[in-house]
C-alpha cells in the first residue's frame, strides 16, 4: 500500500446536465434531464435540481416525466460532451502520464507517476490536497464546470472519496485511515458487488463492509466462489493493488478468461461468452468508445488457438448487438473436446457521436422485431406514433442511416441557427410548430420564439464551446 494518498479520482458533477446548463443560460438552477426521449428512452443524467424530484440516471424516461413534469428534457449532444471531456482529460494529463478514463466524465490519475511524484513522497497528503484543489479550480475557470475529487492510497478508496465529495467537493482519505472509512459503508460500495452478490451476502447476514472484512476469506470463497470471494474479501479489507492504467490510445478493447477446467458443455460456453461480451461492452463504454469489428478468441483443449471476427457497417457499443455477433462467431467453430480459454474483443474503435444513435436504432430495432413478432404490426405502428409525438431523432423511427428524413424533425436541446435571430436551441415542437430559445453560453437568458417546422430561415447548427468567444 502507498504511504501517500497519490491516487486521484475525478468525477464531473452531473456531467451531461451540467454541460447543458452551462450552454443554456435559461436552464441554470433548473431541473434538467438528458437522455433518450423516445418511447423506450432512459435517463442518462439528471441535474441536481432534478434529482430532488427522485429522478436518477438509468431510470425510464416515462417515469422521470411523471416525477418531474416541469423539468427540461433534452437529447444528449455527445459531440460537445466529448469536446468538453477532452479539455478535462488534458488538464489531468498535466498532472501525470497515467490517466485512466472510466467514462467521458470520470478518470483515475496516478499523481506519483507525474511531476509532483517526488515532492509527494516527502510532503505527503498536504501537497496532494493542494494539487487537487488547483485542478478543481482549473476545471471551474478553464472548462466552466464543477468536479468532485477523491484522493487516497488505492483506486477503490479514491473513488469512495470522490463519491463522498459530491457535488463540487474534495475528500482525501489518508494512509492508515482506509479501514475507518470502509467500516461505515454498505457492501454495495464494493466494486464487483452488484444486486445479485448483494443479495447472496444479505442472505448470509452480511450488509456492511466491516462484517465482510471480519470473516475469514474461506467463508467468502464459499459464498461467492474462489476468484470473486477472494477479490471481495481483499477489497473489504482495503487491499487493492490495481494500478492506474493509461488506456486512451487503445485500438481495441478485449477481455478473456482462462478456465481451470476445460469447458465442454456448449450452453455453458455460450453463457461464458455472453458474460465476456458484457464485460467487454462495459470497458468499451467506460472508455467512451464504440467499435466496428467483433472478435472471438478460442483456445481449445489441445492449446490450438483461433480467432473469428466480423465487421459491422458502423461502430456500436451495444451489448445486445455485440453479444449476438459473438454468439454467431462461436457457432462457426467446432467445440468438441472442450475449450480452456475464451475471449471477446472489439476493434476499429471510434468515439461516440452519431454512432451512439445508430446503436440505439439497432437495439430498438431488435427489440421491436421481437415485439412485433409477439404483438403483430399494430403495436409497432402505435410506437411509431408515440415517437413522433415526442418529436426526437432519439426515437428509433426517426433515424435514417443513409437516407433523408421525410419531414424535418426538431429535437429538444438541439442547436439551431436562425438567419435573423442567430444561435438558439429547440425547446419543443409539435403540431407543425417549433419553439426556439435564442441564447448562447455567454449571453443573458434568451427570448423564445415559435416558427413553422419547415421555416426556411431555421437550420440545424453545431454546438458552441462553453467558454468560447463573447
Ligand atoms: Mg459524474
Coordinates of C-alpha atoms and ligand atoms in Angstrom, one line a residue:
X1 CA 0.0 0.0 0.0
X2 CA 1.2 3.5 -0.8
X3 CA 2.3 5.7 2.1
X4 CA 0.8 8.8 0.4
X5 CA -2.8 9.4 -1.0
X6 CA -1.5 9.8 -4.5
X7 CA -4.3 8.2 -6.5
X8 CA -6.8 10.8 -7.6
X9 CA -10.3 10.0 -8.8
X10 CA -12.1 12.8 -10.7
X11 CA -15.8 12.8 -11.3
X12 CA -17.6 15.7 -13.0
X13 CA -20.8 16.6 -11.3
X14 CA -24.0 15.6 -13.3
X15 CA -21.8 15.9 -16.4
X16 CA -24.2 15.9 -19.3
X17 CA -26.8 18.0 -17.5
X18 CA -24.1 20.4 -16.3
X19 CA -22.8 20.9 -19.8
X20 CA -26.4 21.7 -20.9
X21 CA -26.8 24.2 -18.1
X22 CA -23.5 25.9 -18.9
X23 CA -24.6 26.0 -22.6
X24 CA -28.2 27.3 -22.0
X25 CA -28.4 30.2 -19.5
X26 CA -32.1 29.8 -19.0
X27 CA -31.6 26.3 -17.6
X28 CA -29.1 27.2 -14.8
X29 CA -30.5 26.3 -11.4
X30 CA -33.4 24.4 -13.1
X31 CA -34.2 20.7 -13.2
X32 CA -32.6 19.3 -16.4
X33 CA -32.8 15.7 -17.7
X34 CA -30.7 14.4 -20.5
X35 CA -31.4 11.1 -22.2
X36 CA -33.4 9.2 -24.8
X37 CA -36.7 10.9 -25.4
X38 CA -38.3 8.1 -27.4
X39 CA -40.9 5.7 -26.0
X40 CA -38.3 3.4 -24.5
X41 CA -35.8 6.2 -23.6
X42 CA -33.8 6.2 -20.3
X43 CA -32.3 9.0 -18.3
X44 CA -28.6 9.5 -19.0
X45 CA -28.1 12.3 -16.5
X46 CA -30.3 14.4 -14.2
X47 CA -29.1 17.7 -12.8
X48 CA -29.0 18.0 -9.0
X49 CA -32.2 20.1 -9.2
X50 CA -33.9 17.2 -11.0
X51 CA -32.6 14.7 -8.5
X52 CA -34.6 16.4 -5.8
X53 CA -37.7 15.0 -7.5
X54 CA -36.2 11.5 -7.3
X55 CA -35.0 11.3 -10.9
X56 CA -31.8 9.5 -11.5
X57 CA -29.7 8.0 -14.3
X58 CA -30.9 4.7 -15.9
X59 CA -34.5 5.5 -14.8
X60 CA -37.1 5.1 -17.6
X61 CA -37.8 8.4 -19.2
X62 CA -41.6 7.9 -18.8
X63 CA -41.1 7.6 -15.0
X64 CA -38.9 10.7 -14.9
X65 CA -41.6 12.7 -16.7
X66 CA -44.1 11.7 -14.1
X67 CA -41.8 12.7 -11.2
X68 CA -40.6 15.9 -12.7
X69 CA -43.1 17.1 -15.3
X70 CA -41.7 20.6 -15.5
X71 CA -38.1 19.7 -16.0
X72 CA -36.3 20.4 -19.3
X73 CA -36.0 17.2 -21.2
X74 CA -33.1 17.2 -23.7
X75 CA -31.4 14.9 -26.2
X76 CA -27.7 14.2 -25.5
X77 CA -25.2 16.2 -27.5
X78 CA -22.3 13.7 -27.4
X79 CA -20.1 15.7 -29.7
X80 CA -20.0 18.6 -27.3
X81 CA -19.6 16.3 -24.3
X82 CA -16.6 14.6 -25.9
X83 CA -15.0 18.0 -26.6
X84 CA -15.5 19.1 -23.0
X85 CA -14.3 15.7 -21.8
X86 CA -11.1 16.2 -23.9
X87 CA -10.4 19.5 -22.2
X88 CA -10.8 18.0 -18.8
X89 CA -8.7 15.0 -19.6
X90 CA -6.0 17.3 -20.9
X91 CA -5.9 19.1 -17.5
X92 CA -5.5 15.6 -15.9
X93 CA -2.6 14.7 -18.2
X94 CA -0.7 17.8 -16.9
X95 CA -0.6 16.0 -13.6
X96 CA 0.5 12.6 -14.7
X97 CA 1.0 10.4 -17.8
X98 CA -1.0 7.8 -16.0
X99 CA -4.6 8.9 -16.6
X100 CA -7.2 6.2 -16.8
X101 CA -10.5 7.4 -18.1
X102 CA -13.5 5.4 -17.0
X103 CA -16.0 7.3 -19.0
X104 CA -16.3 10.8 -20.5
X105 CA -16.5 12.4 -17.1
X106 CA -14.6 10.1 -14.8
X107 CA -10.9 9.2 -14.5
X108 CA -8.2 7.9 -12.2
X109 CA -4.8 9.8 -12.1
X110 CA -1.7 8.4 -10.5
X111 CA 0.0 11.5 -9.1
X112 CA 3.0 9.5 -8.0
X113 CA 3.9 9.0 -11.7
X114 CA 3.8 12.7 -12.6
X115 CA 5.8 15.9 -12.0
X116 CA 4.6 16.0 -8.3
X117 CA 5.7 12.4 -7.7
X118 CA 8.9 13.1 -5.9
X119 CA 7.6 16.1 -3.8
X120 CA 4.6 14.0 -2.8
X121 CA 6.9 11.3 -1.3
X122 CA 8.3 13.9 1.1
X123 CA 5.4 16.4 1.5
X124 CA 2.6 13.8 1.5
X125 CA -1.1 14.5 1.9
X126 CA -1.0 18.3 2.1
X127 CA 0.6 18.6 -1.3
X128 CA -1.9 16.1 -2.8
X129 CA -4.7 18.1 -1.4
X130 CA -3.2 21.4 -2.9
X131 CA -2.8 19.8 -6.3
X132 CA -6.4 18.6 -6.3
X133 CA -7.7 22.0 -5.3
X134 CA -5.8 23.6 -8.1
X135 CA -7.2 21.1 -10.5
X136 CA -10.8 21.8 -9.4
X137 CA -10.1 25.5 -9.8
X138 CA -8.7 25.0 -13.3
X139 CA -11.7 22.9 -14.3
X140 CA -14.0 25.7 -13.0
X141 CA -12.2 28.5 -14.7
X142 CA -10.9 26.9 -17.9
X143 CA -13.7 24.5 -18.7
X144 CA -16.6 26.2 -16.8
X145 CA -17.9 23.2 -14.8
X146 CA -17.6 21.8 -11.3
X147 CA -15.9 18.5 -10.5
X148 CA -15.6 16.3 -7.4
X149 CA -12.2 14.8 -6.5
X150 CA -11.3 11.9 -4.2
X151 CA -7.7 11.2 -3.1
X152 CA -6.4 8.1 -1.4
X153 CA -3.9 5.3 -1.4
X154 CA -5.9 2.9 -3.7
X155 CA -8.3 3.2 -6.6
X156 CA -11.2 1.9 -4.6
X157 CA -10.7 4.4 -1.8
X158 CA -10.1 7.3 -4.2
X159 CA -13.5 6.5 -5.8
X160 CA -15.2 6.3 -2.4
X161 CA -13.7 9.6 -1.5
X162 CA -14.9 11.4 -4.7
X163 CA -18.4 10.0 -4.1
X164 CA -18.3 11.5 -0.6
X165 CA -17.1 14.7 -2.1
X166 CA -20.1 15.2 -4.4
X167 CA -21.1 17.7 -5.5
X168 CA -18.3 20.1 -6.1
X169 CA -16.0 18.9 -3.3
X170 CA -12.7 17.3 -2.4
X171 CA -12.2 14.4 0.1
X172 CA -8.9 12.9 1.0
X173 CA -8.6 9.6 2.8
X174 CA -5.2 9.5 4.4
X175 CA -2.9 6.5 4.5
X176 CA -3.8 4.3 7.5
X177 CA -7.4 5.5 7.7
X178 CA -8.8 3.4 4.9
X179 CA -10.4 0.8 7.2
X180 CA -12.0 3.5 9.3
X181 CA -13.9 4.8 6.2
X182 CA -14.7 1.3 4.9
X183 CA -16.2 0.3 8.3
X184 CA -19.0 2.9 7.7
X185 CA -20.1 1.6 4.3
X186 CA -22.5 -0.9 2.9
X187 CA -21.3 -3.8 0.8
X188 CA -22.9 -2.2 -2.2
X189 CA -19.9 0.2 -2.2
X190 CA -17.5 -2.7 -3.1
X191 CA -16.5 -2.9 -6.7
X192 CA -17.9 -6.1 -8.1
X193 CA -20.9 -6.3 -5.7
X194 CA -24.0 -5.8 -7.8
X195 CA -27.6 -6.6 -6.8
X196 CA -27.1 -10.4 -7.1
X197 CA -24.0 -10.6 -5.0
X198 CA -25.5 -8.1 -2.5
X199 CA -28.5 -10.5 -2.2
X200 CA -26.2 -13.5 -1.6
X201 CA -24.3 -11.6 1.1
X202 CA -27.6 -10.3 2.7
X203 CA -28.9 -13.9 3.0
X204 CA -25.7 -14.7 4.8
X205 CA -26.4 -11.8 7.2
X206 CA -23.8 -9.5 5.7
X207 CA -24.8 -6.0 4.8
X208 CA -21.8 -3.9 5.9
X209 CA -18.2 -4.0 4.6
X210 CA -16.9 -4.3 8.2
X211 CA -18.9 -7.6 8.5
X212 CA -17.3 -8.9 5.4
X213 CA -13.9 -7.9 6.5
X214 CA -14.3 -9.6 9.8
X215 CA -14.9 -13.0 8.1
X216 CA -12.2 -15.5 7.2
X217 CA -11.5 -15.4 3.5
X218 CA -12.7 -19.1 3.1
X219 CA -16.2 -18.1 4.1
X220 CA -16.4 -15.5 1.4
X221 CA -15.0 -18.0 -1.1
X222 CA -17.6 -20.5 0.0
X223 CA -20.4 -17.9 -0.6
X224 CA -19.1 -16.3 -3.8
X225 CA -16.7 -18.7 -5.4
X226 CA -13.0 -18.6 -5.5
X227 CA -12.0 -15.6 -7.6
X228 CA -14.9 -13.4 -6.7
X229 CA -14.9 -14.3 -3.0
X230 CA -11.2 -13.6 -2.6
X231 CA -11.5 -10.3 -4.5
X232 CA -14.4 -9.0 -2.5
X233 CA -12.7 -10.0 0.8
X234 CA -9.5 -8.2 -0.1
X235 CA -11.4 -5.0 -1.1
X236 CA -13.4 -5.1 2.1
X237 CA -10.0 -5.1 4.0
X238 CA -9.0 -2.1 1.9
X239 CA -6.4 -4.2 -0.1
X240 CA -6.4 -3.0 -3.7
X241 CA -3.2 -3.0 -5.7
X242 CA -4.8 -2.3 -9.1
X243 CA -2.6 0.1 -10.9
X244 CA -3.8 3.2 -12.8
X245 CA -3.5 2.2 -16.5
X246 CA -3.4 4.8 -19.3
X247 CA -5.9 3.4 -21.9
X248 CA -6.6 6.3 -24.0
X249 CA -4.9 5.3 -27.2
X250 CA -6.1 1.7 -27.2
X251 CA -7.0 0.5 -30.7
X252 CA -9.1 -2.3 -29.3
X253 CA -10.8 -3.4 -26.1
X254 CA -10.9 -7.1 -25.2
X255 CA -11.4 -9.4 -22.3
X256 CA -10.7 -13.1 -21.9
X257 CA -10.9 -15.8 -19.3
X258 CA -8.8 -19.0 -18.9
X259 CA -10.8 -21.8 -17.3
X260 CA -9.3 -24.1 -14.7
X261 CA -11.2 -26.9 -16.1
X262 CA -11.9 -27.2 -19.8
X263 CA -15.5 -26.1 -20.7
X264 CA -17.2 -29.0 -22.5
X265 CA -20.9 -28.1 -22.5
X266 CA -22.0 -25.8 -25.4
X267 CA -24.6 -24.0 -23.3
X268 CA -22.1 -23.3 -20.6
X269 CA -19.6 -22.0 -23.2
X270 CA -22.3 -19.7 -24.6
X271 CA -23.1 -18.4 -21.1
X272 CA -19.4 -17.6 -20.5
X273 CA -19.2 -15.9 -23.9
X274 CA -22.2 -13.7 -23.1
X275 CA -20.6 -12.7 -19.8
X276 CA -17.4 -11.8 -21.5
X277 CA -19.3 -9.8 -24.2
X278 CA -21.0 -7.9 -21.4
X279 CA -17.7 -7.1 -19.7
X280 CA -16.1 -6.1 -23.0
X281 CA -19.0 -3.7 -23.6
X282 CA -18.7 -2.2 -20.2
X283 CA -15.0 -1.5 -20.8
X284 CA -15.8 -0.1 -24.2
X285 CA -18.4 2.3 -22.8
X286 CA -16.2 3.2 -19.9
X287 CA -13.6 4.5 -22.4
X288 CA -16.3 6.4 -24.2
X289 CA -15.7 4.4 -27.4
X290 CA -17.6 2.2 -29.9
X291 CA -16.2 -0.3 -32.4
X292 CA -17.0 -2.0 -35.7
X293 CA -15.3 -5.4 -35.5
X294 CA -16.2 -8.1 -33.0
X295 CA -13.5 -10.7 -32.4
X296 CA -14.0 -14.0 -30.6
X297 CA -10.9 -15.9 -29.4
X298 CA -10.9 -19.6 -28.5
X299 CA -8.2 -21.8 -27.2
X300 CA -9.1 -25.5 -27.4
X301 CA -8.2 -28.4 -25.1
X302 CA -5.1 -29.1 -27.3
X303 CA -3.9 -25.5 -27.0
X304 CA -4.7 -24.7 -30.6
X305 CA -5.9 -21.1 -30.7
X306 CA -8.2 -19.5 -33.2
X307 CA -9.9 -16.2 -33.7
X308 CA -13.0 -15.3 -35.7
X309 CA -14.2 -11.8 -36.5
X310 CA -17.0 -10.0 -38.2
X311 CA -17.3 -6.3 -39.1
X312 CA -20.4 -4.2 -38.8
X313 CA -21.4 -1.4 -41.2
X314 CA -21.0 1.2 -38.4
X315 CA -19.5 1.3 -34.9
X316 CA -21.6 0.2 -32.0
X317 CA -21.2 -0.1 -28.2
X318 CA -24.5 -2.0 -27.8
X319 CA -24.3 -5.1 -25.6
X320 CA -27.1 -6.9 -27.4
X321 CA -25.5 -6.4 -30.9
X322 CA -22.0 -7.4 -29.7
X323 CA -23.2 -10.5 -27.8
X324 CA -25.3 -11.6 -30.8
X325 CA -22.3 -11.3 -33.2
X326 CA -20.1 -13.1 -30.7
X327 CA -22.6 -16.0 -30.5
X328 CA -22.8 -16.2 -34.2
X329 CA -19.0 -16.3 -34.5
X330 CA -18.9 -19.1 -31.8
X331 CA -21.4 -21.0 -33.9
X332 CA -18.9 -21.3 -36.7
X333 CA -16.4 -23.1 -34.6
X334 CA -16.1 -26.8 -33.8
X335 CA -16.0 -27.0 -30.0
X336 CA -15.7 -30.8 -29.5
X337 CA -13.1 -31.8 -26.9
X338 CA -13.6 -28.7 -24.8
X339 CA -12.0 -25.2 -24.6
X340 CA -9.8 -23.7 -22.0
X341 CA -9.8 -20.0 -23.0
X342 CA -12.5 -17.7 -24.3
X343 CA -12.2 -14.1 -25.3
X344 CA -14.3 -11.3 -26.7
X345 CA -12.9 -8.1 -28.2
X346 CA -14.0 -5.1 -30.2
X347 CA -11.6 -3.3 -32.6
X348 CA -11.9 -0.5 -35.1
X349 CA -12.7 1.9 -32.3
X350 CA -14.3 5.2 -32.8
X351 CA -15.5 7.9 -30.4
X352 CA -19.2 8.1 -29.8
X353 CA -21.1 10.7 -31.6
X354 CA -23.7 9.8 -34.2
X355 CA -22.8 6.2 -33.8
X356 CA -24.5 6.2 -30.5
X357 CA -27.8 6.9 -32.1
X358 CA -27.1 4.2 -34.6
X359 CA -26.5 1.7 -31.8
X360 CA -29.8 2.8 -30.2
X361 CA -31.6 2.3 -33.5
X362 CA -30.1 -1.2 -33.9
X363 CA -31.1 -2.1 -30.4
X364 CA -34.6 -0.7 -30.5
X365 CA -34.9 -2.3 -33.9
X366 CA -34.0 -5.7 -32.5
X367 CA -36.4 -5.2 -29.6
X368 CA -39.1 -4.0 -31.9
X369 CA -38.7 -7.0 -34.2
X370 CA -39.3 -9.2 -31.1
X371 CA -42.2 -7.1 -30.0
X372 CA -43.7 -7.1 -33.5
X373 CA -43.4 -10.8 -33.8
X374 CA -45.2 -11.2 -30.4
X375 CA -47.9 -8.5 -30.9
X376 CA -48.3 -8.1 -34.6
X377 CA -48.0 -5.0 -36.7
X378 CA -50.5 -2.8 -34.8
X379 CA -48.2 -2.5 -31.8
X380 CA -45.3 -1.3 -33.9
X381 CA -47.3 1.4 -35.6
X382 CA -48.6 2.7 -32.3
X383 CA -45.0 3.1 -31.2
X384 CA -44.1 5.0 -34.3
X385 CA -46.8 7.5 -33.5
X386 CA -45.7 7.8 -29.9
X387 CA -42.1 8.6 -31.0
X388 CA -43.4 11.1 -33.5
X389 CA -45.3 12.8 -30.6
X390 CA -42.0 13.2 -28.6
X391 CA -40.5 14.5 -31.8
X392 CA -36.9 13.5 -31.3
X393 CA -34.3 11.9 -33.6
X394 CA -33.6 9.8 -30.4
X395 CA -36.6 7.8 -31.4
X396 CA -35.8 4.7 -33.4
X397 CA -38.0 5.5 -36.4
X398 CA -36.6 9.0 -36.8
X399 CA -33.1 7.7 -37.6
X400 CA -32.5 7.2 -41.2
X401 CA -29.0 5.8 -41.9
X402 CA -28.1 6.6 -45.4
X403 CA -31.4 8.4 -46.2
X404 CA -33.1 11.7 -45.8
X405 CA -35.8 12.0 -43.1
X406 CA -39.2 12.5 -44.8
X407 CA -40.1 15.6 -42.7
X408 CA -37.9 18.0 -40.7
X409 CA -37.8 16.9 -37.0
X410 CA -36.6 19.1 -34.2
X411 CA -35.4 17.6 -31.0
X412 CA -35.5 19.3 -27.7
X413 CA -32.0 20.6 -26.8
X414 CA -30.8 20.6 -30.4
X415 CA -28.7 23.6 -31.7
X416 CA -30.2 25.7 -34.4
X417 CA -29.4 28.9 -36.3
X418 CA -31.9 31.5 -37.5
X419 CA -31.0 33.9 -40.2
X420 CA -32.3 36.8 -38.2
X421 CA -32.2 35.8 -34.5
X422 CA -28.9 33.9 -34.5
X423 CA -28.0 30.9 -32.4
X424 CA -30.6 29.1 -30.3
X425 CA -31.8 25.7 -29.1
X426 CA -35.0 23.9 -29.7
X427 CA -37.3 23.9 -26.6
X428 CA -40.0 21.8 -28.1
X429 CA -42.0 21.0 -31.2
X430 CA -45.4 19.7 -32.2
X431 CA -48.4 20.3 -34.4
X432 CA -46.3 21.8 -37.1
X433 CA -44.5 24.4 -34.9
X434 CA -41.1 24.5 -33.3
X435 CA -40.2 26.7 -30.3
X436 CA -36.7 28.0 -30.1
X437 CA -34.9 29.9 -27.3
X438 CA -32.2 32.2 -28.7
X439 CA -29.3 32.2 -26.2
X440 CA -25.7 31.2 -26.1
X441 CA -23.3 30.0 -23.3
X442 CA -22.2 33.6 -22.7
X443 CA -25.4 35.5 -23.4
X444 CA -28.1 36.5 -20.9
X445 CA -31.2 34.3 -20.7
X446 CA -32.7 34.4 -24.2
X447 CA -36.1 35.0 -25.7
X448 CA -38.4 32.3 -27.0
X449 CA -39.9 32.4 -30.5
X450 CA -42.1 30.0 -32.4
X451 CA -41.8 29.0 -36.1
X452 CA -43.3 26.7 -38.6
X453 CA -41.3 23.4 -38.6
X454 CA -40.3 24.0 -42.2
X455 CA -39.4 27.7 -41.8
X456 CA -36.5 28.1 -44.3
X457 CA -34.9 30.7 -42.0
X458 CA -34.2 28.0 -39.4
X459 CA -31.4 25.4 -39.8
X460 CA -29.5 22.9 -37.6
X461 CA -26.2 24.2 -36.1
X462 CA -23.2 22.9 -34.3
X463 CA -22.7 23.3 -30.5
X464 CA -20.9 26.4 -29.3
X465 CA -18.0 26.0 -26.9
X466 CA -18.9 26.6 -23.2
X467 CA -16.4 29.4 -22.6
X468 CA -15.5 30.4 -26.1
X469 CA -16.0 33.9 -27.5
X470 CA -18.1 36.7 -26.1
Ligands
LIG1 MG1 -20.1 12.2 -13.0

